[in-house]
JSON list of C-alpha atoms in Angstrom, two decimals:
[
{"chain": "A", "resi": 22, "resn": "ARG", "atom": "CA", "xyz": [2.00, 21.46, 14.90]},
{"chain": "A", "resi": 23, "resn": "ARG", "atom": "CA", "xyz": [5.74, 21.37, 13.27]},
{"chain": "A", "resi": 24, "resn": "VAL", "atom": "CA", "xyz": [7.07, 22.65, 17.20]},
{"chain": "A", "resi": 25, "resn": "HIS", "atom": "CA", "xyz": [5.04, 20.09, 18.84]},
{"chain": "A", "resi": 26, "resn": "GLY", "atom": "CA", "xyz": [6.79, 17.31, 16.67]},
{"chain": "A", "resi": 27, "resn": "ALA", "atom": "CA", "xyz": [10.20, 18.42, 17.24]},
{"chain": "A", "resi": 28, "resn": "MET", "atom": "CA", "xyz": [8.99, 18.58, 21.23]},
{"chain": "A", "resi": 29, "resn": "SER", "atom": "CA", "xyz": [8.09, 15.18, 21.16]},
{"chain": "A", "resi": 30, "resn": "VAL", "atom": "CA", "xyz": [11.30, 13.92, 18.97]},
{"chain": "A", "resi": 31, "resn": "SER", "atom": "CA", "xyz": [13.58, 15.58, 21.52]},
{"chain": "A", "resi": 32, "resn": "HIS", "atom": "CA", "xyz": [11.39, 14.46, 24.77]},
{"chain": "A", "resi": 33, "resn": "LYS", "atom": "CA", "xyz": [11.86, 11.15, 23.34]},
{"chain": "A", "resi": 34, "resn": "TYR", "atom": "CA", "xyz": [15.54, 11.33, 22.65]},
{"chain": "A", "resi": 35, "resn": "MET", "atom": "CA", "xyz": [16.11, 12.69, 26.22]},
{"chain": "A", "resi": 36, "resn": "MET", "atom": "CA", "xyz": [14.30, 10.31, 27.64]},
{"chain": "A", "resi": 37, "resn": "ARG", "atom": "CA", "xyz": [16.09, 7.65, 25.96]},
{"chain": "A", "resi": 38, "resn": "GLN", "atom": "CA", "xyz": [19.10, 8.93, 27.20]},
{"chain": "A", "resi": 39, "resn": "PHE", "atom": "CA", "xyz": [18.48, 9.30, 30.43]},
{"chain": "A", "resi": 40, "resn": "VAL", "atom": "CA", "xyz": [17.39, 5.42, 30.68]},
{"chain": "A", "resi": 41, "resn": "ARG", "atom": "CA", "xyz": [20.71, 4.57, 28.93]},
{"chain": "A", "resi": 42, "resn": "TYR", "atom": "CA", "xyz": [22.88, 6.41, 31.14]},
{"chain": "A", "resi": 43, "resn": "THR", "atom": "CA", "xyz": [20.77, 5.55, 34.61]},
{"chain": "A", "resi": 44, "resn": "TRP", "atom": "CA", "xyz": [21.21, 2.06, 33.86]},
{"chain": "A", "resi": 45, "resn": "ARG", "atom": "CA", "xyz": [25.12, 2.20, 32.86]},
{"chain": "A", "resi": 46, "resn": "TYR", "atom": "CA", "xyz": [26.03, 4.31, 35.82]},
{"chain": "A", "resi": 47, "resn": "ALA", "atom": "CA", "xyz": [23.51, 3.11, 38.32]},
{"chain": "A", "resi": 48, "resn": "TRP", "atom": "CA", "xyz": [25.93, 0.01, 39.56]},
{"chain": "A", "resi": 49, "resn": "ARG", "atom": "CA", "xyz": [28.87, 2.36, 39.97]},
{"chain": "A", "resi": 50, "resn": "PHE", "atom": "CA", "xyz": [26.91, 4.48, 41.81]},
{"chain": "A", "resi": 51, "resn": "SER", "atom": "CA", "xyz": [25.84, 2.11, 44.42]},
{"chain": "A", "resi": 52, "resn": "LEU", "atom": "CA", "xyz": [29.47, 0.52, 44.71]},
{"chain": "A", "resi": 53, "resn": "PHE", "atom": "CA", "xyz": [30.41, 3.79, 45.78]},
{"chain": "A", "resi": 54, "resn": "TYR", "atom": "CA", "xyz": [28.04, 4.34, 48.54]},
{"chain": "A", "resi": 55, "resn": "MET", "atom": "CA", "xyz": [28.26, 0.89, 49.90]},
{"chain": "A", "resi": 56, "resn": "ILE", "atom": "CA", "xyz": [31.85, 1.84, 50.29]},
{"chain": "A", "resi": 57, "resn": "LEU", "atom": "CA", "xyz": [31.15, 5.00, 51.67]},
{"chain": "A", "resi": 58, "resn": "ILE", "atom": "CA", "xyz": [28.83, 3.44, 53.76]},
{"chain": "A", "resi": 59, "resn": "GLY", "atom": "CA", "xyz": [29.82, 0.12, 54.85]},
{"chain": "A", "resi": 60, "resn": "ILE", "atom": "CA", "xyz": [33.92, 0.25, 55.32]},
{"chain": "A", "resi": 61, "resn": "PRO", "atom": "CA", "xyz": [33.58, 2.57, 57.77]},
{"chain": "A", "resi": 62, "resn": "ASP", "atom": "CA", "xyz": [31.21, 1.09, 59.76]},
{"chain": "A", "resi": 63, "resn": "LEU", "atom": "CA", "xyz": [33.27, -2.31, 59.60]},
{"chain": "A", "resi": 64, "resn": "MET", "atom": "CA", "xyz": [35.69, -1.03, 60.39]},
{"chain": "A", "resi": 65, "resn": "SER", "atom": "CA", "xyz": [34.35, 0.90, 63.61]},
{"chain": "A", "resi": 66, "resn": "LEU", "atom": "CA", "xyz": [33.10, -2.57, 64.73]},
{"chain": "A", "resi": 67, "resn": "TYR", "atom": "CA", "xyz": [36.25, -4.35, 64.37]},
{"chain": "A", "resi": 68, "resn": "ARG", "atom": "CA", "xyz": [38.32, -1.75, 66.11]},
{"chain": "A", "resi": 69, "resn": "GLY", "atom": "CA", "xyz": [35.54, -1.04, 69.05]},
{"chain": "A", "resi": 70, "resn": "LYS", "atom": "CA", "xyz": [35.56, 2.87, 68.24]},
{"chain": "A", "resi": 71, "resn": "ILE", "atom": "CA", "xyz": [34.81, 5.35, 65.89]},
{"chain": "A", "resi": 72, "resn": "SER", "atom": "CA", "xyz": [37.26, 7.11, 64.59]},
{"chain": "A", "resi": 73, "resn": "PRO", "atom": "CA", "xyz": [37.84, 9.69, 61.37]},
{"chain": "A", "resi": 74, "resn": "ILE", "atom": "CA", "xyz": [40.40, 7.92, 59.90]},
{"chain": "A", "resi": 75, "resn": "HIS", "atom": "CA", "xyz": [38.45, 5.48, 58.78]},
{"chain": "A", "resi": 76, "resn": "ASN", "atom": "CA", "xyz": [35.96, 7.88, 56.87]},
{"chain": "A", "resi": 77, "resn": "ILE", "atom": "CA", "xyz": [39.72, 9.05, 55.32]},
{"chain": "A", "resi": 78, "resn": "ILE", "atom": "CA", "xyz": [40.76, 5.83, 54.37]},
{"chain": "A", "resi": 79, "resn": "CYS", "atom": "CA", "xyz": [37.28, 5.12, 53.15]},
{"chain": "A", "resi": 80, "resn": "GLY", "atom": "CA", "xyz": [37.50, 8.75, 50.89]},
{"chain": "A", "resi": 81, "resn": "SER", "atom": "CA", "xyz": [41.08, 7.82, 49.51]},
{"chain": "A", "resi": 82, "resn": "LEU", "atom": "CA", "xyz": [39.81, 4.16, 48.59]},
{"chain": "A", "resi": 83, "resn": "LEU", "atom": "CA", "xyz": [37.17, 5.92, 46.47]},
{"chain": "A", "resi": 84, "resn": "GLY", "atom": "CA", "xyz": [39.70, 8.04, 45.08]},
{"chain": "A", "resi": 85, "resn": "ALA", "atom": "CA", "xyz": [41.69, 5.48, 43.81]},
{"chain": "A", "resi": 86, "resn": "LEU", "atom": "CA", "xyz": [39.05, 3.77, 42.19]},
{"chain": "A", "resi": 87, "resn": "TYR", "atom": "CA", "xyz": [37.74, 6.59, 40.45]},
{"chain": "A", "resi": 88, "resn": "LYS", "atom": "CA", "xyz": [41.06, 6.37, 38.61]},
{"chain": "A", "resi": 89, "resn": "ILE", "atom": "CA", "xyz": [41.81, 3.05, 38.38]},
{"chain": "A", "resi": 90, "resn": "ARG", "atom": "CA", "xyz": [42.38, 2.78, 34.58]},
{"chain": "A", "resi": 91, "resn": "PHE", "atom": "CA", "xyz": [44.88, 5.52, 34.69]},
{"chain": "A", "resi": 92, "resn": "PRO", "atom": "CA", "xyz": [48.99, 4.89, 35.78]},
{"chain": "A", "resi": 93, "resn": "LEU", "atom": "CA", "xyz": [50.03, 4.79, 39.28]},
{"chain": "A", "resi": 94, "resn": "PRO", "atom": "CA", "xyz": [50.82, 8.43, 40.03]},
{"chain": "A", "resi": 95, "resn": "TYR", "atom": "CA", "xyz": [47.32, 9.40, 38.91]},
{"chain": "A", "resi": 96, "resn": "ILE", "atom": "CA", "xyz": [45.87, 6.92, 41.01]},
{"chain": "A", "resi": 97, "resn": "LEU", "atom": "CA", "xyz": [47.64, 8.12, 44.06]},
{"chain": "A", "resi": 98, "resn": "THR", "atom": "CA", "xyz": [46.90, 11.57, 43.39]},
{"chain": "A", "resi": 99, "resn": "SER", "atom": "CA", "xyz": [43.18, 10.96, 43.12]},
{"chain": "A", "resi": 100, "resn": "ALA", "atom": "CA", "xyz": [43.70, 8.60, 46.33]},
{"chain": "A", "resi": 101, "resn": "ALA", "atom": "CA", "xyz": [45.36, 11.62, 48.26]},
{"chain": "A", "resi": 102, "resn": "LEU", "atom": "CA", "xyz": [43.11, 13.76, 47.38]},
{"chain": "A", "resi": 103, "resn": "GLY", "atom": "CA", "xyz": [39.85, 11.45, 47.77]},
{"chain": "A", "resi": 104, "resn": "GLY", "atom": "CA", "xyz": [41.32, 11.70, 51.35]},
{"chain": "A", "resi": 105, "resn": "LEU", "atom": "CA", "xyz": [41.90, 15.27, 51.78]},
{"chain": "A", "resi": 106, "resn": "MET", "atom": "CA", "xyz": [38.46, 16.18, 50.46]},
{"chain": "A", "resi": 107, "resn": "THR", "atom": "CA", "xyz": [36.62, 13.66, 52.68]},
{"chain": "A", "resi": 108, "resn": "THR", "atom": "CA", "xyz": [38.55, 14.99, 55.95]},
{"chain": "A", "resi": 109, "resn": "PRO", "atom": "CA", "xyz": [35.90, 17.70, 56.85]},
{"chain": "A", "resi": 110, "resn": "ALA", "atom": "CA", "xyz": [33.08, 15.56, 56.57]},
{"chain": "A", "resi": 111, "resn": "ALA", "atom": "CA", "xyz": [35.09, 12.51, 58.37]},
{"chain": "A", "resi": 112, "resn": "LEU", "atom": "CA", "xyz": [35.03, 15.02, 61.52]},
{"chain": "A", "resi": 113, "resn": "LEU", "atom": "CA", "xyz": [32.01, 16.21, 61.61]},
{"chain": "A", "resi": 114, "resn": "LEU", "atom": "CA", "xyz": [30.64, 12.41, 61.12]},
{"chain": "A", "resi": 115, "resn": "THR", "atom": "CA", "xyz": [32.57, 11.74, 64.20]},
{"chain": "A", "resi": 116, "resn": "ALA", "atom": "CA", "xyz": [31.45, 14.94, 66.34]},
{"chain": "A", "resi": 117, "resn": "LEU", "atom": "CA", "xyz": [28.17, 14.12, 65.44]},
{"chain": "A", "resi": 118, "resn": "SER", "atom": "CA", "xyz": [28.25, 10.58, 66.50]},
{"chain": "A", "resi": 119, "resn": "LYS", "atom": "CA", "xyz": [29.91, 11.68, 69.99]},
{"chain": "A", "resi": 120, "resn": "VAL", "atom": "CA", "xyz": [26.96, 13.87, 70.45]},
{"chain": "A", "resi": 121, "resn": "GLU", "atom": "CA", "xyz": [24.51, 11.90, 70.44]},
{"chain": "A", "resi": 122, "resn": "SER", "atom": "CA", "xyz": [26.48, 9.29, 72.02]},
{"chain": "A", "resi": 123, "resn": "VAL", "atom": "CA", "xyz": [26.55, 6.45, 69.51]},
{"chain": "A", "resi": 124, "resn": "ASN", "atom": "CA", "xyz": [28.64, 3.87, 71.22]},
{"chain": "A", "resi": 125, "resn": "ILE", "atom": "CA", "xyz": [30.08, 0.78, 69.39]},
{"chain": "A", "resi": 126, "resn": "ILE", "atom": "CA", "xyz": [28.60, -1.40, 72.09]},
{"chain": "A", "resi": 127, "resn": "ARG", "atom": "CA", "xyz": [25.36, -0.11, 71.33]},
{"chain": "A", "resi": 128, "resn": "MET", "atom": "CA", "xyz": [25.82, -0.82, 67.64]},
{"chain": "A", "resi": 129, "resn": "GLN", "atom": "CA", "xyz": [27.21, -4.23, 68.51]},
{"chain": "A", "resi": 130, "resn": "GLN", "atom": "CA", "xyz": [24.21, -4.75, 70.30]},
{"chain": "A", "resi": 131, "resn": "HIS", "atom": "CA", "xyz": [21.57, -4.17, 67.79]},
{"chain": "A", "resi": 132, "resn": "TYR", "atom": "CA", "xyz": [23.93, -6.42, 65.23]},
{"chain": "A", "resi": 133, "resn": "LYS", "atom": "CA", "xyz": [23.70, -9.16, 67.55]},
{"chain": "A", "resi": 134, "resn": "LEU", "atom": "CA", "xyz": [20.31, -8.84, 68.56]},
{"chain": "A", "resi": 135, "resn": "GLU", "atom": "CA", "xyz": [19.15, -8.45, 65.08]},
{"chain": "A", "resi": 136, "resn": "SER", "atom": "CA", "xyz": [21.33, -11.75, 63.84]},
{"chain": "A", "resi": 137, "resn": "ARG", "atom": "CA", "xyz": [20.00, -13.27, 66.94]},
{"chain": "A", "resi": 138, "resn": "TRP", "atom": "CA", "xyz": [16.47, -12.74, 66.05]},
{"chain": "A", "resi": 139, "resn": "VAL", "atom": "CA", "xyz": [16.99, -14.12, 62.38]},
{"chain": "A", "resi": 140, "resn": "LEU", "atom": "CA", "xyz": [18.37, -17.41, 63.61]},
{"chain": "A", "resi": 141, "resn": "GLU", "atom": "CA", "xyz": [15.43, -17.77, 65.96]},
{"chain": "A", "resi": 142, "resn": "ALA", "atom": "CA", "xyz": [13.31, -17.45, 62.97]},
{"chain": "A", "resi": 143, "resn": "THR", "atom": "CA", "xyz": [14.98, -19.96, 61.25]},
{"chain": "A", "resi": 144, "resn": "ASP", "atom": "CA", "xyz": [15.18, -22.70, 63.95]},
{"chain": "A", "resi": 145, "resn": "LYS", "atom": "CA", "xyz": [11.49, -22.08, 64.68]},
{"chain": "A", "resi": 146, "resn": "GLU", "atom": "CA", "xyz": [10.96, -22.48, 60.95]},
{"chain": "A", "resi": 147, "resn": "ASN", "atom": "CA", "xyz": [13.03, -25.48, 60.81]},
{"chain": "A", "resi": 148, "resn": "GLN", "atom": "CA", "xyz": [11.56, -27.03, 63.97]},
{"chain": "A", "resi": 149, "resn": "LEU", "atom": "CA", "xyz": [8.10, -26.90, 62.21]},
{"chain": "A", "resi": 150, "resn": "MET", "atom": "CA", "xyz": [9.42, -28.07, 59.04]},
{"chain": "A", "resi": 151, "resn": "PHE", "atom": "CA", "xyz": [10.66, -31.25, 61.14]},
{"chain": "A", "resi": 152, "resn": "GLU", "atom": "CA", "xyz": [7.81, -32.13, 63.14]},
{"chain": "A", "resi": 153, "resn": "GLY", "atom": "CA", "xyz": [5.14, -31.68, 60.54]},
{"chain": "A", "resi": 154, "resn": "PHE", "atom": "CA", "xyz": [8.05, -33.70, 58.55]},
{"chain": "A", "resi": 155, "resn": "ARG", "atom": "CA", "xyz": [7.78, -36.58, 61.83]},
{"chain": "A", "resi": 156, "resn": "LYS", "atom": "CA", "xyz": [4.23, -36.41, 61.90]},
{"chain": "A", "resi": 157, "resn": "GLU", "atom": "CA", "xyz": [3.69, -37.30, 58.02]},
{"chain": "A", "resi": 158, "resn": "MET", "atom": "CA", "xyz": [6.37, -40.33, 58.25]},
{"chain": "A", "resi": 159, "resn": "SER", "atom": "CA", "xyz": [4.04, -41.44, 61.23]},
{"chain": "A", "resi": 160, "resn": "ASP", "atom": "CA", "xyz": [0.80, -41.24, 59.40]},
{"chain": "A", "resi": 161, "resn": "LYS", "atom": "CA", "xyz": [2.31, -43.47, 56.66]},
{"chain": "A", "resi": 162, "resn": "SER", "atom": "CA", "xyz": [3.77, -45.84, 58.96]},
{"chain": "A", "resi": 163, "resn": "THR", "atom": "CA", "xyz": [0.28, -46.20, 60.41]},
{"chain": "A", "resi": 164, "resn": "HIS", "atom": "CA", "xyz": [-1.76, -46.71, 57.40]},
{"chain": "A", "resi": 165, "resn": "SER", "atom": "CA", "xyz": [0.67, -49.56, 55.84]}
]
């Protein structure tokens, strides 16, 4: 019975700590992930080509953000290490994108088609709302 009680207390403590630290660090993880994925894609779309330097710059930025509360030499060292550690993955990702023949034109077309679809859907909704409003107004004017 005592063993079960001690296990229950330790289990509750571990669950409480897990939830606490998950809540505390989840936003940091999501920010890092957004930077790691979003910035190289945006740079590639803007420049019109896929290059490993985009991922290396992103790794350097993440390294600098990791030590943002420290003095400048620590930030610069961390940025350099982030760039160095990102280099193999950047080269691998660039090679894989060339093997799979991912090109910027396709990416741009995909994003344009997606945004055009959203705009068309919004325009149709607005048109239907306007027609409904116009019909209501004409009904009110005929009844008056």
